[in-house]
Tab-separated table of C-alpha atoms in Angstrom:
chain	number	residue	atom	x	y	z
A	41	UNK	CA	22.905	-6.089	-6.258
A	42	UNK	CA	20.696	-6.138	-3.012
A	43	UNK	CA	22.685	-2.698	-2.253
A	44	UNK	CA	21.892	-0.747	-4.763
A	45	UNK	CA	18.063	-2.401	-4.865
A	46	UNK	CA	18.023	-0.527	-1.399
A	47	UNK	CA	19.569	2.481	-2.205
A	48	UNK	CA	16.873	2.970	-4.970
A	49	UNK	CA	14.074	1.822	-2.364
A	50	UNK	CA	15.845	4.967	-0.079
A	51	UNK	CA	15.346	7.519	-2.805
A	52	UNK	CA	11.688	6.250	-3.468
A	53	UNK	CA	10.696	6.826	0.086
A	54	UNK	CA	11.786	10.510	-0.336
A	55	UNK	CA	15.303	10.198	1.761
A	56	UNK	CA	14.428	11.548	4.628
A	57	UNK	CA	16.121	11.031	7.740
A	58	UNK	CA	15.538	9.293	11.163
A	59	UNK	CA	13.967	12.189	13.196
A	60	UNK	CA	15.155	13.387	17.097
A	61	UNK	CA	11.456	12.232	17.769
A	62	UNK	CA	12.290	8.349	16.391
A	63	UNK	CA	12.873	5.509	18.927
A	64	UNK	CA	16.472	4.847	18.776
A	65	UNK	CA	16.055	1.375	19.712
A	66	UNK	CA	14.953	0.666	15.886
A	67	UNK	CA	18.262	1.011	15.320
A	68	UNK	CA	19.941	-0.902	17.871
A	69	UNK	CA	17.301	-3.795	16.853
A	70	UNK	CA	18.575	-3.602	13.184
A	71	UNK	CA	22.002	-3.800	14.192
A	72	UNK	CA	21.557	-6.482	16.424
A	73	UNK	CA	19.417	-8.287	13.678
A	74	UNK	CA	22.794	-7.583	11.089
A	75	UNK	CA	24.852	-8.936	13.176
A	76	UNK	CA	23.530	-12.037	14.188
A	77	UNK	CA	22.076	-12.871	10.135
A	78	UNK	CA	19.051	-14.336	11.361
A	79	UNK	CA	16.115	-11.844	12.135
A	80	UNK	CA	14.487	-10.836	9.539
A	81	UNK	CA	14.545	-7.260	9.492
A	82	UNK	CA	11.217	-6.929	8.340
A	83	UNK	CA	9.947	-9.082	11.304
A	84	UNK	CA	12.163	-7.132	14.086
A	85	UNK	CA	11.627	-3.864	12.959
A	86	UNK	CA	8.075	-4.537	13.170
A	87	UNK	CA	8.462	-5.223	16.567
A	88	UNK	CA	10.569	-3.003	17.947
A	89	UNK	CA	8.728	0.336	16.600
A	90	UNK	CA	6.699	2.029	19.214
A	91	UNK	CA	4.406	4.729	18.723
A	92	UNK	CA	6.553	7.570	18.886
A	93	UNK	CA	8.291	6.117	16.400
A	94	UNK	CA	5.794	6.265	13.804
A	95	UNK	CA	7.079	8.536	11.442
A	96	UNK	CA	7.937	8.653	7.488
A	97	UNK	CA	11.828	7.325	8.322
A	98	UNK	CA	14.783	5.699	6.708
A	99	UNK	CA	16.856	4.199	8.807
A	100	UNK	CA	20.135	2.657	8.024
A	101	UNK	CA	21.557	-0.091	9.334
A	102	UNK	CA	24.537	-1.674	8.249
A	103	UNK	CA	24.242	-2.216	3.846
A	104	UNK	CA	20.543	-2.199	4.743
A	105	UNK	CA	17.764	0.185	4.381
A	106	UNK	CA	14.427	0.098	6.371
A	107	UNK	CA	11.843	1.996	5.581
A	108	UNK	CA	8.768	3.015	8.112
A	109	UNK	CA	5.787	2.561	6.319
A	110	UNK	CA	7.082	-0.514	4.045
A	111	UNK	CA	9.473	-2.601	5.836
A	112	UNK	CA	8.682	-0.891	9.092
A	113	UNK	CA	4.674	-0.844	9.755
A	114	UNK	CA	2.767	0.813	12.184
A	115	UNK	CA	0.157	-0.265	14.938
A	116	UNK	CA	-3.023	0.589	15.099
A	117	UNK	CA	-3.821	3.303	18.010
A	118	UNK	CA	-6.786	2.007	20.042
A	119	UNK	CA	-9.988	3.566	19.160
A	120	UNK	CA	-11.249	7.271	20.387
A	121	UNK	CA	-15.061	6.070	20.791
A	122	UNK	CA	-14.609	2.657	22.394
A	123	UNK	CA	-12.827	2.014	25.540
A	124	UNK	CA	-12.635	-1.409	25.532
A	125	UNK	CA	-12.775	-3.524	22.239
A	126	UNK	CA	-15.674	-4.556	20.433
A	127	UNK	CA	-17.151	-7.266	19.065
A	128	UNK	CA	-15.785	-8.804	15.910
A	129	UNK	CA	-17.173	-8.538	12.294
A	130	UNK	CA	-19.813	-5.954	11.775
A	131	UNK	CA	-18.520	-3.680	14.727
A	132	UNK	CA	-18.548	0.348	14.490
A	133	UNK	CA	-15.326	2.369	15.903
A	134	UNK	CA	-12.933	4.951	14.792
A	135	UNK	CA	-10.165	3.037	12.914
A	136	UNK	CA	-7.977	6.229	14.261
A	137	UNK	CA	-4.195	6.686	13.146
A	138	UNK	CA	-3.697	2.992	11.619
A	139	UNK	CA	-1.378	2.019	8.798
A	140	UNK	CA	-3.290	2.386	5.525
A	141	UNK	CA	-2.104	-0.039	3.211
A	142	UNK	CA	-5.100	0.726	0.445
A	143	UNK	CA	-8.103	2.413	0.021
A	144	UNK	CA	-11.015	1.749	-2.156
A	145	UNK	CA	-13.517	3.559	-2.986
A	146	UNK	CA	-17.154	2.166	-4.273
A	147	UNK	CA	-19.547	3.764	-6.585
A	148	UNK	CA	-21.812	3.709	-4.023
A	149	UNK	CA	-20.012	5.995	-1.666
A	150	UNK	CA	-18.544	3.804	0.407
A	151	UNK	CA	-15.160	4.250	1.010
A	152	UNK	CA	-12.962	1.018	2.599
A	153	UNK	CA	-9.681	0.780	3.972
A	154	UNK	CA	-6.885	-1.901	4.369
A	155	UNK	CA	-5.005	-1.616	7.731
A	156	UNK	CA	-2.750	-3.150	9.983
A	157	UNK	CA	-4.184	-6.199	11.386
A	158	UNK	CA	-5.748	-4.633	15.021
A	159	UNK	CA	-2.395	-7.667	15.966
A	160	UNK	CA	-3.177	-6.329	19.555
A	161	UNK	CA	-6.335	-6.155	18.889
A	162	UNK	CA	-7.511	-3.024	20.747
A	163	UNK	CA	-10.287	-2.254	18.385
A	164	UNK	CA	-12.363	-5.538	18.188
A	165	UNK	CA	-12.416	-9.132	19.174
A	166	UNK	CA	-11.004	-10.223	15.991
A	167	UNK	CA	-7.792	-9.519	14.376
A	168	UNK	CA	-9.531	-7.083	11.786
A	169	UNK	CA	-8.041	-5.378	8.566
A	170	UNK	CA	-10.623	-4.553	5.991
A	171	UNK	CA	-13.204	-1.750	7.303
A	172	UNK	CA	-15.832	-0.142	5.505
A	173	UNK	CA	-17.200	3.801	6.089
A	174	UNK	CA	-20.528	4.931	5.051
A	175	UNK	CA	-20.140	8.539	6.366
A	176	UNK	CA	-17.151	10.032	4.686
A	177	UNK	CA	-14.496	8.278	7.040
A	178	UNK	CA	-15.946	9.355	10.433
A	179	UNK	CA	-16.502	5.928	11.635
A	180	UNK	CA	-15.799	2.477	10.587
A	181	UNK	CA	-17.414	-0.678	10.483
A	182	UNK	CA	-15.152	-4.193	10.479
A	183	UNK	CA	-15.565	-6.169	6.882
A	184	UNK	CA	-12.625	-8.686	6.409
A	185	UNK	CA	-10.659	-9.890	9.390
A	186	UNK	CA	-7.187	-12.114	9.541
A	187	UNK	CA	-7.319	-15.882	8.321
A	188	UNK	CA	-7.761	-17.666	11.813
A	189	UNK	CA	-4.811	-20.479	10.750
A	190	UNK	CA	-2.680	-17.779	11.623
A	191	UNK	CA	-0.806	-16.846	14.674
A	192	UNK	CA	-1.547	-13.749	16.615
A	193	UNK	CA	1.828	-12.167	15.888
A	194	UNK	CA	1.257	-12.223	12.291
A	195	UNK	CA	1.784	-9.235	10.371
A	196	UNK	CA	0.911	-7.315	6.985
A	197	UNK	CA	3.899	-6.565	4.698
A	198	UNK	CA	1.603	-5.879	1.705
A	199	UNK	CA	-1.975	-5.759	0.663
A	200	UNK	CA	-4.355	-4.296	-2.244
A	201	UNK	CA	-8.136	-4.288	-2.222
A	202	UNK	CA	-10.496	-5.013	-5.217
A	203	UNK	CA	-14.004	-5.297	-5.832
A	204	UNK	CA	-14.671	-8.740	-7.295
A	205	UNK	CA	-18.314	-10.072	-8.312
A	206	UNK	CA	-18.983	-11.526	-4.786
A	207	UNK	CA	-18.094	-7.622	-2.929
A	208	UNK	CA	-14.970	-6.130	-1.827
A	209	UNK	CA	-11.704	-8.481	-1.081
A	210	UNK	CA	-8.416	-8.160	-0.436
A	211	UNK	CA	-5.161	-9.659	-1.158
A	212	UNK	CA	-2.638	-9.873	1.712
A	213	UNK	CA	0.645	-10.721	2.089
A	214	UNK	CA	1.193	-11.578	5.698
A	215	UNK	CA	4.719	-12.690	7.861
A	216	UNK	CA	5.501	-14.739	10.415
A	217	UNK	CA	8.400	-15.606	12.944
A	218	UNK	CA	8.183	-19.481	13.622
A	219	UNK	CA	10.449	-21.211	15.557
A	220	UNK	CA	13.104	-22.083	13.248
A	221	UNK	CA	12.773	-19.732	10.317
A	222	UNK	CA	10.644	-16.853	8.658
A	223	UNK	CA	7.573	-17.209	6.575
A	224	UNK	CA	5.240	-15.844	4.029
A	225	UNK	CA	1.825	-16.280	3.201
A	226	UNK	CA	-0.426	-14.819	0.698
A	227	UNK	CA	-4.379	-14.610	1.010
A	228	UNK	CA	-7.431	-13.555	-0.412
A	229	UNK	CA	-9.989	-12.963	1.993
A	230	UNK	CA	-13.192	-12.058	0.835
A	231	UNK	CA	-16.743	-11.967	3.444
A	232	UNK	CA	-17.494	-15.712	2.672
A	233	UNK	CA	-13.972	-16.730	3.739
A	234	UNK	CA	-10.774	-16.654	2.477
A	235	UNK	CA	-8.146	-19.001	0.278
A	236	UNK	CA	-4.297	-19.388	0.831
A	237	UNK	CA	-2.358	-18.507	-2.725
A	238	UNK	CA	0.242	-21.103	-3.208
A	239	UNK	CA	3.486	-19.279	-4.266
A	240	UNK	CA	5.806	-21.748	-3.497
A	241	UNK	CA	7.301	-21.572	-7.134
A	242	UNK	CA	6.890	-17.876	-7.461
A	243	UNK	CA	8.532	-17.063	-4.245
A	244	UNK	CA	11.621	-19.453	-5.160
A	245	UNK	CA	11.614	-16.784	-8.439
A	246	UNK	CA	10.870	-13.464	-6.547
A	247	UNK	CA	13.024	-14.376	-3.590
A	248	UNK	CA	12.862	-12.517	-0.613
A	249	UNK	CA	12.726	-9.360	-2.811
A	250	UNK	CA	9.057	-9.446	-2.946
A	251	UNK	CA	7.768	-6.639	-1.545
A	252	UNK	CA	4.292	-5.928	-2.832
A	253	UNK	CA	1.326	-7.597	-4.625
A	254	UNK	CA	-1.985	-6.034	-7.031
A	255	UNK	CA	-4.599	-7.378	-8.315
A	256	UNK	CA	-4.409	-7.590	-12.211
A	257	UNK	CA	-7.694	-9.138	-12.756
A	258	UNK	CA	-10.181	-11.742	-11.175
A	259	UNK	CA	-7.989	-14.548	-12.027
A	260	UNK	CA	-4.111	-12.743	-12.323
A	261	UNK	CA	-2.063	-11.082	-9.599
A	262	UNK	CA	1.018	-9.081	-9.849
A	263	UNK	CA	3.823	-9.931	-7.500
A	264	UNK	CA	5.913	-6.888	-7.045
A	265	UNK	CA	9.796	-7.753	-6.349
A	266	UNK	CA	12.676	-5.542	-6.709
A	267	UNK	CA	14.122	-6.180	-10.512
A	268	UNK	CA	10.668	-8.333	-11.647
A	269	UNK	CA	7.100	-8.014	-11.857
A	270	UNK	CA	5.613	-11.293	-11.751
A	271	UNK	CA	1.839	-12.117	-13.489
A	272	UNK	CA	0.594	-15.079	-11.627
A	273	UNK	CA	-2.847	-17.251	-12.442
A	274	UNK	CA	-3.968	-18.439	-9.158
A	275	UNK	CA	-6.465	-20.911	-11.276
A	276	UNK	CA	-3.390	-22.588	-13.083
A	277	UNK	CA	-1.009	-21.744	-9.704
A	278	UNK	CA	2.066	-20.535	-11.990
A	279	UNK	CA	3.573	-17.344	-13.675
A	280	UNK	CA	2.610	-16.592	-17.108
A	281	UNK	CA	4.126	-13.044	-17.561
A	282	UNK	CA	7.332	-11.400	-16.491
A	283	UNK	CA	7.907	-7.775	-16.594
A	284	UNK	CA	11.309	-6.117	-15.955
A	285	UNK	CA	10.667	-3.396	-12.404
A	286	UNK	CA	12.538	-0.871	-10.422
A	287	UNK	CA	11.731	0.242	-7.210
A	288	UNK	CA	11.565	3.752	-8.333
A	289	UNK	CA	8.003	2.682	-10.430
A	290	UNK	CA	4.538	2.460	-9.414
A	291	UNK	CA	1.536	-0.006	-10.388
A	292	UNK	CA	-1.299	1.674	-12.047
A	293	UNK	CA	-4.810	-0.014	-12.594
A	294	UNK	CA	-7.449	0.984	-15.087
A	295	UNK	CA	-10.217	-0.170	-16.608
A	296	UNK	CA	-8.293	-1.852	-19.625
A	297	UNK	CA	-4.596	-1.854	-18.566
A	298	UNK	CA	-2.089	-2.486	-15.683
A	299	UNK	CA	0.801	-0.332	-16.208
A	300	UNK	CA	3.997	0.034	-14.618
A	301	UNK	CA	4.847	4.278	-14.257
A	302	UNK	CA	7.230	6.459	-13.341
A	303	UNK	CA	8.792	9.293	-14.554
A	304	UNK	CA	7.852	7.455	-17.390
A	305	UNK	CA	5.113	5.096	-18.808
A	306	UNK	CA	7.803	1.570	-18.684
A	307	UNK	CA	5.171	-1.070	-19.159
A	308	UNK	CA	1.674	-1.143	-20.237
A	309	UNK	CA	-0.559	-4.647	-20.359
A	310	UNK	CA	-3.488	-5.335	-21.145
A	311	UNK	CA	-4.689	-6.472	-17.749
A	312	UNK	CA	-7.263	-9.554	-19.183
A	313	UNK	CA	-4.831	-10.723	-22.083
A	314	UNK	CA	-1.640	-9.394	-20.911
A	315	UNK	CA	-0.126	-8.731	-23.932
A	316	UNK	CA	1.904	-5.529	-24.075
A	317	UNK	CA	0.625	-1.999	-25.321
A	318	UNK	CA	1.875	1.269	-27.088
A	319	UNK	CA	0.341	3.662	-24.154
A	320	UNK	CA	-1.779	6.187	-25.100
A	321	UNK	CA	0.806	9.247	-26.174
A	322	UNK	CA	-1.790	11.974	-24.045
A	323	UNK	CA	-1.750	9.555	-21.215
A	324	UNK	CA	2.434	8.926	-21.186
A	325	UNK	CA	2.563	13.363	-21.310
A	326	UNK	CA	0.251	13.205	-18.115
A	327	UNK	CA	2.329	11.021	-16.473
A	328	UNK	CA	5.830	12.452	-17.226
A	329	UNK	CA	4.342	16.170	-16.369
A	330	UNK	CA	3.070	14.433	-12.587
A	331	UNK	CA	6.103	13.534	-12.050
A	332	UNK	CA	7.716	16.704	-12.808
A	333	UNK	CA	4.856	18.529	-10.705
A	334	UNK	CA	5.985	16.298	-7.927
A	335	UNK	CA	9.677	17.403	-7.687
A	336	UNK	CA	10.706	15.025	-9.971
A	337	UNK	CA	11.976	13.141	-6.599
A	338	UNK	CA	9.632	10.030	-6.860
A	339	UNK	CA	6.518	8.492	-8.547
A	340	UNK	CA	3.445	10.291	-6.993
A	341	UNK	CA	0.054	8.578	-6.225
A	342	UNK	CA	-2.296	7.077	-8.605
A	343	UNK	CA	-5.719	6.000	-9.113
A	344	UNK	CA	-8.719	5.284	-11.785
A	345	UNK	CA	-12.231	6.695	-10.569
A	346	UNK	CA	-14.709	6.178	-13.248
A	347	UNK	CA	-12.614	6.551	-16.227
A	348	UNK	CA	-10.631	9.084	-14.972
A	349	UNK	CA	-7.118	8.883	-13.253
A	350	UNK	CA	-6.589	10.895	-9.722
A	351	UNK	CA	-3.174	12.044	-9.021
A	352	UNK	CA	-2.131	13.637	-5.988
A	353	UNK	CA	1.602	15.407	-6.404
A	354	UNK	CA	3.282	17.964	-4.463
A	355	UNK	CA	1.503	21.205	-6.852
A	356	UNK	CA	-1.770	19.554	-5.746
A	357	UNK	CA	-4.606	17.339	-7.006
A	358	UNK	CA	-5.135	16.849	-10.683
A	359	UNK	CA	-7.146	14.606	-12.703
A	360	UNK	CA	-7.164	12.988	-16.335
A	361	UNK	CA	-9.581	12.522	-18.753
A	362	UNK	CA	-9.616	11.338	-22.879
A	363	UNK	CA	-6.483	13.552	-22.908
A	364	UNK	CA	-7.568	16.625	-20.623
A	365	UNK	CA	-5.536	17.463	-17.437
A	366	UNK	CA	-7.617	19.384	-15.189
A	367	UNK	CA	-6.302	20.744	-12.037
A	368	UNK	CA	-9.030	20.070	-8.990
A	369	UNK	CA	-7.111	21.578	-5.698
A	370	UNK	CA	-3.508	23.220	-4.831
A	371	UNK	CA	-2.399	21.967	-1.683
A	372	UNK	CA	-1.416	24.215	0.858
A	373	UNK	CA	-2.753	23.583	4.152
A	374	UNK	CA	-1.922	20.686	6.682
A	375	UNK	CA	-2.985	18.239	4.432
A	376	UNK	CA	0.416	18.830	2.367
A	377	UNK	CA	2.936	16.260	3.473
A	378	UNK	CA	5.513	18.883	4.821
A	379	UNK	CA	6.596	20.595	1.737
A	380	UNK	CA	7.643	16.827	0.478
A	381	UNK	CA	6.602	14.950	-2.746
A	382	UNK	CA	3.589	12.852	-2.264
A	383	UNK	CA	4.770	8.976	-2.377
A	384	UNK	CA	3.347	6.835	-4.713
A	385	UNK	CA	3.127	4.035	-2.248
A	386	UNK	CA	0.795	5.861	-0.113
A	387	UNK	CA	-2.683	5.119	-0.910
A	388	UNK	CA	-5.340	7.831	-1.798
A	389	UNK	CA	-8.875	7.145	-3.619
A	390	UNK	CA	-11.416	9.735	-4.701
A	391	UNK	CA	-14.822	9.167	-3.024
A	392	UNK	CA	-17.938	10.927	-3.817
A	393	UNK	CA	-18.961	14.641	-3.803
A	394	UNK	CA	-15.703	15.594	-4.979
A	395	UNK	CA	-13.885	14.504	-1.681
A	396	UNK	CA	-10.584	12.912	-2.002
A	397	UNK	CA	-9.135	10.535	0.670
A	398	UNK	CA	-4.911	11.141	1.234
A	399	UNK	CA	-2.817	9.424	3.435
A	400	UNK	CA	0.502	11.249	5.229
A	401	UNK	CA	2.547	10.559	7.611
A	402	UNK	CA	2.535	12.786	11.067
A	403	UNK	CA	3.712	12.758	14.553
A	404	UNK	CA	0.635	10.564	15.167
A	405	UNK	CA	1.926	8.092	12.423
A	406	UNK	CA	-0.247	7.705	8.983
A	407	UNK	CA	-2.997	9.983	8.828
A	408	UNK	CA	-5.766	10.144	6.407
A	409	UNK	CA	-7.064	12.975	5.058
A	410	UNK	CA	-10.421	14.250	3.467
A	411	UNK	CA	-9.618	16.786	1.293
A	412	UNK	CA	-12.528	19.022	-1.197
A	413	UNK	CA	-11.888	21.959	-3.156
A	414	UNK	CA	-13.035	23.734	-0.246
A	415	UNK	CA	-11.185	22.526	2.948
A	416	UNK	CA	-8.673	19.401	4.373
A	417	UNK	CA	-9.506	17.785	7.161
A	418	UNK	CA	-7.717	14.927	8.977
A	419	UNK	CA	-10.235	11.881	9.830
């Protein structure tokens, strides 16, 4: 079962192949993690990728599949304006090539970003991951930063923002080696501080097949595994909704529902009572013709901006509106991720002034872009 779980998370990630350019000790780690059966793969991949290696990769390794840029994250590259790192919360660099794991952007033009956790922490004092721009992504300013009851080698696997009643927060799913065996936390972290999740229950459900977790509302969360989508209250601490999942779907939020797409509409919920919907027939057409327009390969990106859903596909950037498809830009300058379909699990957001924020991978590692009608530009 785990096999072909992997196989499908392969084709999501858009089977492409390790690269002459990769660090071929990635896979002489994973091998050496398969045989001996007790590395997590998630944990020594993570340590074993340099820089070079930063690149949109599968790599194989024994039955298993690792992916860069899910299983396998990137660092952050030390900031271009500061030599040296900066002071903690509240300090302005250039966030640089990092790995994006969401972006959000406000009504008020601010656009924030969820990174890697600065674990080496060449951009400030403190082991940051939430940043806020007020200047179209030129520089950033540190929000949220790591809980402190964790150890420095601590490390993201997952992470969504959301913009509660107290500001913007974010849910993170962090990992740790200990001495005798592998764990998993879950936090939000908002600017007042930040609460530990207790999952014990739902991770003895999801197994180590969880792989992702969204916000559903203020009080539910979605815990992404490979087979289940599990709603859990973090007021009552326990799962009140299961949802059957395959890795080749993605989680959509809107104002009203929290659906589960593909090449398909699979699930639809209403995200405050969770009870299950008939989707909106206009909306399901939009969906199934994204897909198509993105090589029919895998799921392409989705978000809700003021009542309208942003999609970014292959063919370009389209929106949808009360049943109108509208196409905003056709992609065909840098910002295009190589002639491949745009992966749903890379996060874009639309930000003000008709700019729209797109993350790729590069030679560099994840890149985001800032792309108008008018030009794309790599921040």
């Amino acid at each position: 079962m785990m096999d072909e779980a992997m196989n499908k998370y392969k084709r999501q990630m858009d089977q492409v192949t390790l690269s002459e350019a990769a660090d071929q000790r990635i896979l002489k780690d994973l091998l050496e993690a398969d045989a001996q059966k007790k590395v997590s793969y998630m944990g020594h991949a993570r340590r074993s990728l340099s820089t070079a290696a930063m690149l949109g990769l599968v790599v194989l390794a024994s039955s298993v599949t690792v992916l860069a840029g899910v299983i396998i994250h990137g660092t952050i590259i030390k900031s271009k304006k500061a030599e040296a790192p900066v002071e903690g919360v509240g300090a302005h660099v250039d966030v640089g090539n990092s790995y994006y794991y969401d972006l959000f952007a406000d009504t008020d033009g601010t656009l924030y970003a969820l990174t890697d956790n600065d674990y080496d922490q060449l951009l400030t004092t403190e082991h940051m991951l939430v940043w806020k721009s007020t200047d179209q992504a030129d520089s950033w300013e540190s929000v949220l930063a790591q809980p402190e009851e964790l150890k420095e080698d601590a490390y993201i696997s997952a992470g969504d923002l959301y913009k509660g009643n107290e500001g913007i927060e974010a849910l993170v799913l962090f990992e740790q080696e200990n001495s005798d065996d592998h764990a998993r936390y879950l936090y939000q972290i908002r600017a007042d501080g930040y609460e530990k999740i207790d999952l014990l229950d739902a991770f003895a459900e999801a197994g180590e097949h969880l792989f992702n977790v969204k916000y559903v509302n203020d009080d539910v969360i979605a815990l992404v595994g490979t087979e289940e989508c599990f709603f859990y209250d973090m007021h009552t601490q326990s799962i009140v909704k299961t949802l059957p999942y395959d890795l080749d779907r993605g989680c959509l939020l809107t104002k009203d529902y929290f659906i589960l797409y593909g090449q398909d509409i699979y699930s639809c919920v209403d995200r405050y009572t969770l009870e299950e919907k008939e989707p909106d027939s206009d909306l399901t057409a939009f969906v199934r013709t994204m897909f198509a327009y993105n090589d029919r390969s895998v799921f392409p990106q989705m978000e809700e901006s003021d009542d309208t859903i942003v999609c970014v596909t292959k063919r370009g950037i389209y929106e949808y509106q009360e049943g109108v498809i509208t196409k905003v830009k056709l992609l065909t300058g840098t910002a295009m991720d190589d002639g491949r379909a745009y992966n749903g699990l890379m996060p874009m957001c639309k930000g003000q002034d008709g700019k729209y924020y797109v993350c790729k991978f590069s030679d560099y590692g994840m890149t985001l872009w800032q792309v108008d009608p008018d030009s794309e530009k790599m921040k």
